[in-house]
Coordinates of C-alpha atoms in Angstrom, one line a residue:
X178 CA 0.0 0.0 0.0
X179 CA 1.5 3.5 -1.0
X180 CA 1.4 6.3 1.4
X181 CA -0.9 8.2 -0.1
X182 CA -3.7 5.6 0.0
X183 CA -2.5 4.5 3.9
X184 CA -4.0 8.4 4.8
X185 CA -7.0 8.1 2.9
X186 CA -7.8 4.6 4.6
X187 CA -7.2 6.1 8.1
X188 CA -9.6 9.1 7.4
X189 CA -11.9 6.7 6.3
X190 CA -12.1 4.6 9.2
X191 CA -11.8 7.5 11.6
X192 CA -15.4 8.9 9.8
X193 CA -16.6 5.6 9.6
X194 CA -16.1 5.0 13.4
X195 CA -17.0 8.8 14.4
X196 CA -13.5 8.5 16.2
X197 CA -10.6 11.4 16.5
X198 CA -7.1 11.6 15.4
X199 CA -4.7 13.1 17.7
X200 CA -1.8 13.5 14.9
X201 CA -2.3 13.3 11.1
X202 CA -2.4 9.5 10.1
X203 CA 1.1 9.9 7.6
X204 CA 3.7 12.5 6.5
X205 CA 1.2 15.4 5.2
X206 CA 0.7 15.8 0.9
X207 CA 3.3 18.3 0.2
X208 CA 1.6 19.1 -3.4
X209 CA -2.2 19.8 -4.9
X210 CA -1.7 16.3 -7.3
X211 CA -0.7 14.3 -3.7
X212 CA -3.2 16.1 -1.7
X213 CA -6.7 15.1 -4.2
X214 CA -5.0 12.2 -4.3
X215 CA -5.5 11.2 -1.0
X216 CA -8.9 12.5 -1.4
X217 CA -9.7 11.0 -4.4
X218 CA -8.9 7.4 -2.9
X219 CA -11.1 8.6 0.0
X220 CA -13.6 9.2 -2.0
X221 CA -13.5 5.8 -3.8
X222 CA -13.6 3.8 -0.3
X223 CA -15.9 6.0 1.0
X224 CA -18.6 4.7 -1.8
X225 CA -21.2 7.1 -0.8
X226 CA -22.9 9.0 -3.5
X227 CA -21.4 12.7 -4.2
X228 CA -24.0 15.4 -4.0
X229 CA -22.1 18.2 -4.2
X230 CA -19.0 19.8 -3.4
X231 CA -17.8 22.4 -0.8
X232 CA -15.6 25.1 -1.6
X233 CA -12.9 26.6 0.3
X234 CA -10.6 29.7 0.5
X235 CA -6.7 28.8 0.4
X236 CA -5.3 32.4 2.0
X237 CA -2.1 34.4 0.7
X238 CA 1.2 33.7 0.6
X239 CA -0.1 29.8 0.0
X240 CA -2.3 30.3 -2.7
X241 CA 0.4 32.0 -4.5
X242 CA 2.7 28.8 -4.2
X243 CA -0.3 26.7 -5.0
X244 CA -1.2 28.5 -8.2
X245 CA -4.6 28.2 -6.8
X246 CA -6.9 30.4 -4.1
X247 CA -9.6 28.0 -3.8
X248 CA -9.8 24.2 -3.1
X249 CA -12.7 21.6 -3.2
X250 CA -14.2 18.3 -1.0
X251 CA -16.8 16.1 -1.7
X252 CA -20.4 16.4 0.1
X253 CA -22.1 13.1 0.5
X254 CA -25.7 12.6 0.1
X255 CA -26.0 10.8 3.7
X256 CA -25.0 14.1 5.4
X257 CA -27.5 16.5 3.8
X258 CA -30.3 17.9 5.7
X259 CA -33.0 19.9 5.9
X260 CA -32.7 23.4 8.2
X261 CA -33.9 22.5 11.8
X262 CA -32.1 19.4 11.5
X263 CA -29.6 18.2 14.0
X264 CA -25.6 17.8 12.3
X265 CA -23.2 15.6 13.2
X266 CA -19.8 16.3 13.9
X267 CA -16.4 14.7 15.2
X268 CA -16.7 15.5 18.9
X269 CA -12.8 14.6 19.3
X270 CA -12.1 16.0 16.4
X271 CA -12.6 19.7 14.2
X272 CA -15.9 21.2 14.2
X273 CA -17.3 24.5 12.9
X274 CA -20.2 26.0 11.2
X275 CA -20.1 28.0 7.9
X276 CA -22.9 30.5 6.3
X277 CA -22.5 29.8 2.9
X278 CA -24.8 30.6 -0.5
X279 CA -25.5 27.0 -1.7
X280 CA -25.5 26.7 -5.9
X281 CA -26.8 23.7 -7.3
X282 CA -26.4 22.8 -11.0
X283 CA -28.8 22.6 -13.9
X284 CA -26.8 21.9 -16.3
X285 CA -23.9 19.7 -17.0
X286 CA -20.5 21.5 -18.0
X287 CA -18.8 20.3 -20.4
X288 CA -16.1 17.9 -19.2
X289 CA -13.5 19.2 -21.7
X290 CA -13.9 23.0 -21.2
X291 CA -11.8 24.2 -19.2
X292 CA -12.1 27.9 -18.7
X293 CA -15.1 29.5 -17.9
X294 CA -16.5 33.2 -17.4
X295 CA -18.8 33.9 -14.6
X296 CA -21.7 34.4 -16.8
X297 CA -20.7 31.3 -18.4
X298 CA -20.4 29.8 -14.9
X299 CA -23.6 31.2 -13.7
X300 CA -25.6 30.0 -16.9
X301 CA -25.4 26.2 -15.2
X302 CA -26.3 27.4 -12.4
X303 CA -30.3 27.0 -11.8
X304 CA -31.1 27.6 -8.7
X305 CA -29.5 29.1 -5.1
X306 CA -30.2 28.4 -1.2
X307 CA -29.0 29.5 1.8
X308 CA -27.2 27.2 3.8
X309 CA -25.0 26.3 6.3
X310 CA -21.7 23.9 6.2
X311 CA -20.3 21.6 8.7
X312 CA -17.0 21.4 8.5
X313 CA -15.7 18.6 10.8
X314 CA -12.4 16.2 10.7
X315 CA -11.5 13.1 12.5
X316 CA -8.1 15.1 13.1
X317 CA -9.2 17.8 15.5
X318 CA -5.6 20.2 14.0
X319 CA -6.9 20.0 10.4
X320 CA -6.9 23.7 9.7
X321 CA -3.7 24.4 11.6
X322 CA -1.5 22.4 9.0
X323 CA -2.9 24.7 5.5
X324 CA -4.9 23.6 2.8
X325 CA -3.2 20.7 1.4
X326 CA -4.0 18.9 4.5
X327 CA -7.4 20.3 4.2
X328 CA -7.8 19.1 0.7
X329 CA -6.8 15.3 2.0
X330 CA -9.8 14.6 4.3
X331 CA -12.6 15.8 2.1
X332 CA -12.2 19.3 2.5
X333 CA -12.7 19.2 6.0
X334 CA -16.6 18.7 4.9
X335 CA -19.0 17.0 7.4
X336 CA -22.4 18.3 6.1
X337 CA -24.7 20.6 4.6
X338 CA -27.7 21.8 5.9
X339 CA -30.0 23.5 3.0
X340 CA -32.3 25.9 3.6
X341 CA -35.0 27.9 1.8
X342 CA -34.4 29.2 -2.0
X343 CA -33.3 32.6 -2.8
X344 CA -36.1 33.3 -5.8
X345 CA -34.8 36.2 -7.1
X346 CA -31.0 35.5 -7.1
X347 CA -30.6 36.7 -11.1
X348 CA -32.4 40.0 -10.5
X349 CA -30.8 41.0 -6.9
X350 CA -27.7 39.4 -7.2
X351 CA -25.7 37.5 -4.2
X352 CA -23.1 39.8 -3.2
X353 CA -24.6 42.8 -0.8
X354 CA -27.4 40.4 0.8
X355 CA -26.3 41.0 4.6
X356 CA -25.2 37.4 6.2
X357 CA -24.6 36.5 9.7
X358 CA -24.1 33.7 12.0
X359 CA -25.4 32.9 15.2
X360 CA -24.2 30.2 17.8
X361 CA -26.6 29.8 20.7
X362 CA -28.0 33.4 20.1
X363 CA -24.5 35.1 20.2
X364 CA -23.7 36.3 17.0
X365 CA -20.1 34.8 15.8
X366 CA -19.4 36.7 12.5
X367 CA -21.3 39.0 9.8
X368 CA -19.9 40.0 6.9
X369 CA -21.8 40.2 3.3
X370 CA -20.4 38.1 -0.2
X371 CA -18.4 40.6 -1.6
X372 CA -15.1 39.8 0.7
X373 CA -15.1 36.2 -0.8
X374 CA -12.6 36.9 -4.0
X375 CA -15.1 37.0 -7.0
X376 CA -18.1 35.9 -5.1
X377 CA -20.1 32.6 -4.8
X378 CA -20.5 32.5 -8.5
X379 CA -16.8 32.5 -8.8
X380 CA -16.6 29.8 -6.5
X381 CA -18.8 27.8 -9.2
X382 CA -16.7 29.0 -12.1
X383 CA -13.7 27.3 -9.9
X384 CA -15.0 24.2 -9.7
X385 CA -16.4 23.6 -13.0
X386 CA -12.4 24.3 -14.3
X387 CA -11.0 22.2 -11.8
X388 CA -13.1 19.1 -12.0
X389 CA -12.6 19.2 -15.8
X390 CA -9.2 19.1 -14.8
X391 CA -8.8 16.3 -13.0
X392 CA -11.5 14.8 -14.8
X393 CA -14.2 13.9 -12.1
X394 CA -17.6 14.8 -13.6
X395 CA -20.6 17.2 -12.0
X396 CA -24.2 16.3 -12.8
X397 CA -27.4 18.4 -12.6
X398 CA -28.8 18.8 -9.3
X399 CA -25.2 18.7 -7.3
X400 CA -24.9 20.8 -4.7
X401 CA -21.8 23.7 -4.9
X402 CA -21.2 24.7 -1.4
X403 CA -19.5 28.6 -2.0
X404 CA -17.6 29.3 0.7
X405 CA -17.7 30.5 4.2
X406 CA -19.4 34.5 3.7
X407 CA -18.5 35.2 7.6
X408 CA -16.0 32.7 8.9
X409 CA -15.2 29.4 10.1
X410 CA -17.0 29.4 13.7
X411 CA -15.8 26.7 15.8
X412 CA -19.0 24.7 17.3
X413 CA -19.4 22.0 20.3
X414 CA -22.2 19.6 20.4
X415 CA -25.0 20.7 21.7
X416 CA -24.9 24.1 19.9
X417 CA -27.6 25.8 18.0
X418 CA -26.7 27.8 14.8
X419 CA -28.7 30.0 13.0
X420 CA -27.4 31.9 9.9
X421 CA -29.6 34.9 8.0
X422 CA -29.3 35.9 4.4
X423 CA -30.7 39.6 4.7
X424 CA -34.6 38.3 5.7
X425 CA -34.0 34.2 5.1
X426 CA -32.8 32.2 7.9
X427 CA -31.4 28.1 8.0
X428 CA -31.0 26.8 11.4
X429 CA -29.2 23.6 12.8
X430 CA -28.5 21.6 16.1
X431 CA -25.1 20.3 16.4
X432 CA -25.1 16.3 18.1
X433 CA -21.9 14.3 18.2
X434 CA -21.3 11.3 15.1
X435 CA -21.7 8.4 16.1
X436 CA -20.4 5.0 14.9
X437 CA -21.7 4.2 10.8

């Protein structure tokens, strides 16, 4: 067994067992190609179906040595829910809860293009609804080691919690709609789209050039995850979370993973 694939079988047994990692389960991917690779063979063992994909920010100076300012993780259809639902996450592990405008295809893009406008981008796009990500890790230090490690264990994604549509996205737009978070009625972050690089629509146009890329297909009805609009907010079991998008509001419990 290589390396690479040794990490991507610990993840998996640490999500399949809801159980924490105190170090990172190898020597960490020291490149984008090693770093979906772990994720990609993940993915694979993981055989759950792929309902969309989260999208995350990769900060300065390391996106300059990545060539990249965004990265992407798989969202299973098993941990997609409703708002008022309860979330799972690693209790000995990361945990944190993300407002984020949630984009989900109409249209196939073509595998074989790879570079995209945003009006290109947002012509596949069909609908939008607020949401709220979980991001949670077996490995409780995931975000303290950059984005390659990020990248390894799906992203750090643990869920997505889908509320109500946004009707008039086209007309209105995405990026001055006032967002904020709440964690058990204190208010963790607030913030509106346009600090997130080119916007959530952006965030589609990445991932539509990147899967072509690698060559992993997106399908109508896949979820695209944008990006955290006020932070990544650090949650304990137990918590309630409420995010707003101007007068729209998605809501979640947070309840420890247990055992698949």
């Amino acid at each position: 067994m290589n390396s690479l694939n040794a990490i991507a079988e610990a993840f998996v047994a640490a999500r399949r067992s809801a159980s924490g990692l105190s170090h990172y389960p190898g020597v960490p991917p020291a490149s984008l190609d090693d770093a979906y690779a772990i994720q990609d063979h993940a993915r694979a063992l993981f055989a759950g179906d792929v309902v969309g994909w989260k999208i995350g920010r990769i900060n300065p100076p390391t996106d300059a040595e990545l060539g990249t300012n965004r990265l992407a993780g798989p969202i299973f259809a098993g941990s997609v829910r409703r708002s008022g639902a309860a979330m799972p996450v690693f209790a000995d592990g990361f945990a944190a809860a993300e407002a984020e405008f949630l984009l989900r295809i109409g249209r196939a893009p073509d595998p074989a293009k790879t570079r995209y406008t945003i009006e290109e981008a947002t012509a596949l796009i069909d609908a939008v609804h607020v949401g709220i990500e979980i991001a949670s890790s077996p490995f409780a230090g995931i975000n303290e080691m950059g984005p390659l490690v990020t990248i390894s264990d799906f992203g750090n994604n643990y869920g997505l919690v889908v509320g109500p549509e946004i009707a008039d996205w086209r007309e209105t737009g995405l990026l001055d709609r006032a967002v904020s978070l709440r964690i058990d009625g204190a208010q963790a972050g607030a913030a509106t789209a346009r600090a997130m690089l080119d916007g959530p629509l952006g965030a589609a146009r990445f991932l539509f050039e990147a899967m072509a890329a690698r060559g992993v297909p997106l399908r109508p009805g896949q979820w695209i995850s944008s990006g955290a609009v006020t932070g990544v907010h650090p949650v304990r079991v137990g918590a309630e979370v409420t995010a707003r998008f101007d007068d729209i509001e998605v809501s979640c419990s947070i309840e420890a993973a247990r055992p698949a």
